[in-house]
mmCIF file of C-alpha atoms in Angstrom:
data_model
loop_
_atom_site.group_PDB
_atom_site.id
_atom_site.type_symbol
_atom_site.label_atom_id
_atom_site.label_comp_id
_atom_site.label_asym_id
_atom_site.label_seq_id
_atom_site.Cartn_x
_atom_site.Cartn_y
_atom_site.Cartn_z
ATOM 1 C CA MET A 228 2.417 -7.908 -8.717
ATOM 2 C CA SER A 229 3.898 -11.540 -7.407
ATOM 3 C CA THR A 230 3.640 -11.135 -11.855
ATOM 4 C CA CYS A 231 6.691 -7.893 -11.731
ATOM 5 C CA ASN A 232 8.644 -9.346 -8.117
ATOM 6 C CA ALA A 233 9.022 -12.587 -10.037
ATOM 7 C CA GLN A 234 10.244 -11.575 -13.130
ATOM 8 C CA ALA A 235 12.295 -8.765 -11.249
ATOM 9 C CA ALA A 236 14.451 -11.845 -9.717
ATOM 10 C CA GLY A 237 17.896 -10.839 -9.751
ATOM 11 C CA LYS A 238 17.735 -6.407 -10.571
ATOM 12 C CA LYS A 239 18.149 -4.665 -6.997
ATOM 13 C CA GLY A 240 18.121 -0.673 -5.865
ATOM 14 C CA ASP A 241 17.010 1.826 -8.658
ATOM 15 C CA GLU A 242 17.115 -0.654 -11.900
ATOM 16 C CA ARG A 243 13.989 -2.772 -10.049
ATOM 17 C CA LYS A 244 12.302 0.346 -8.352
ATOM 18 C CA ALA A 245 11.849 1.413 -11.529
ATOM 19 C CA PHE A 246 11.597 -2.063 -13.605
ATOM 20 C CA MET A 247 8.579 -2.883 -11.010
ATOM 21 C CA LYS A 248 7.339 0.788 -11.548
ATOM 22 C CA SER A 249 6.734 -0.534 -14.980
ATOM 23 C CA CYS A 250 5.438 -3.334 -14.193
ATOM 24 C CA LEU A 251 2.868 -1.940 -12.419
ATOM 25 C CA SER A 252 1.778 0.626 -14.073
ATOM 26 C CA ALA A 253 1.737 -1.760 -17.582
ATOM 27 C CA GLN A 254 -0.658 -4.625 -16.134
ATOM 28 C CA PRO A 255 -4.851 -4.412 -15.229
ATOM 29 C CA ALA A 256 -5.482 -4.024 -11.255
ATOM 30 C CA THR A 257 -7.822 -6.641 -10.807
ATOM 31 C CA THR A 258 -6.237 -10.003 -10.531
ATOM 32 C CA ALA A 259 -7.654 -12.526 -12.579
ATOM 33 C CA ALA A 260 -6.243 -10.815 -16.109
ATOM 34 C CA ALA A 261 -2.887 -10.384 -14.835
ATOM 35 C CA ALA A 262 -2.254 -14.029 -13.820
ATOM 36 C CA PRO A 263 0.999 -15.547 -14.936
ATOM 37 C CA ALA A 264 0.063 -17.384 -19.020
ATOM 38 C CA THR A 265 2.272 -20.008 -19.549
ATOM 39 C CA GLN A 266 2.994 -23.110 -16.673
ATOM 40 C CA GLN A 267 6.294 -22.320 -15.658
ATOM 41 C CA GLU A 268 5.520 -18.276 -15.247
ATOM 42 C CA LYS A 269 2.442 -20.062 -12.713
ATOM 43 C CA MET A 270 4.949 -22.604 -11.307
ATOM 44 C CA LYS A 271 7.770 -19.228 -10.202
ATOM 45 C CA VAL A 272 5.560 -17.243 -9.166
ATOM 46 C CA CYS A 273 3.674 -19.537 -7.280
ATOM 47 C CA ASN A 274 7.566 -20.956 -5.541
ATOM 48 C CA LYS A 275 8.487 -17.321 -4.495
ATOM 49 C CA GLU A 276 4.447 -17.191 -2.782
ATOM 50 C CA ALA A 277 5.259 -20.642 -0.641
ATOM 51 C CA ALA A 278 8.742 -19.718 0.529
ATOM 52 C CA GLY A 279 8.219 -20.878 3.823
ATOM 53 C CA LYS A 280 5.709 -23.572 3.753
ATOM 54 C CA LYS A 281 6.609 -26.601 4.977
ATOM 55 C CA GLY A 282 5.015 -30.177 3.645
ATOM 56 C CA ASP A 283 1.445 -30.568 4.166
ATOM 57 C CA GLU A 284 0.315 -26.329 3.757
ATOM 58 C CA ARG A 285 2.923 -26.507 0.835
ATOM 59 C CA LYS A 286 1.485 -29.080 -1.744
ATOM 60 C CA ALA A 287 -2.094 -27.662 -0.578
ATOM 61 C CA PHE A 288 -0.582 -23.809 -0.904
ATOM 62 C CA MET A 289 0.950 -25.538 -4.138
ATOM 63 C CA SER A 290 -1.488 -26.920 -5.459
ATOM 64 C CA GLU A 291 -4.367 -24.335 -5.210
ATOM 65 C CA CYS A 292 -1.842 -22.439 -6.370
ATOM 66 C CA LEU A 293 -1.066 -23.610 -9.860
ATOM 67 C CA LYS A 294 -5.018 -23.885 -10.252
ATOM 68 C CA LYS A 295 -5.282 -20.788 -10.750
#
């Protein structure tokens, strides 16, 4: 889900709905298999998931997220 959300950035309305539907149906249900392949993709996904976190909380979250 988070990978598809990252890829859907900038899309809105029906275009986003259609994209999310096809993206989610194309990905396996397990989170491990849906993990981003490159470090850059991991950073994008982790940054989105870290929204609202600050300071040490964000550092700890990002560290754990990027290890996955």
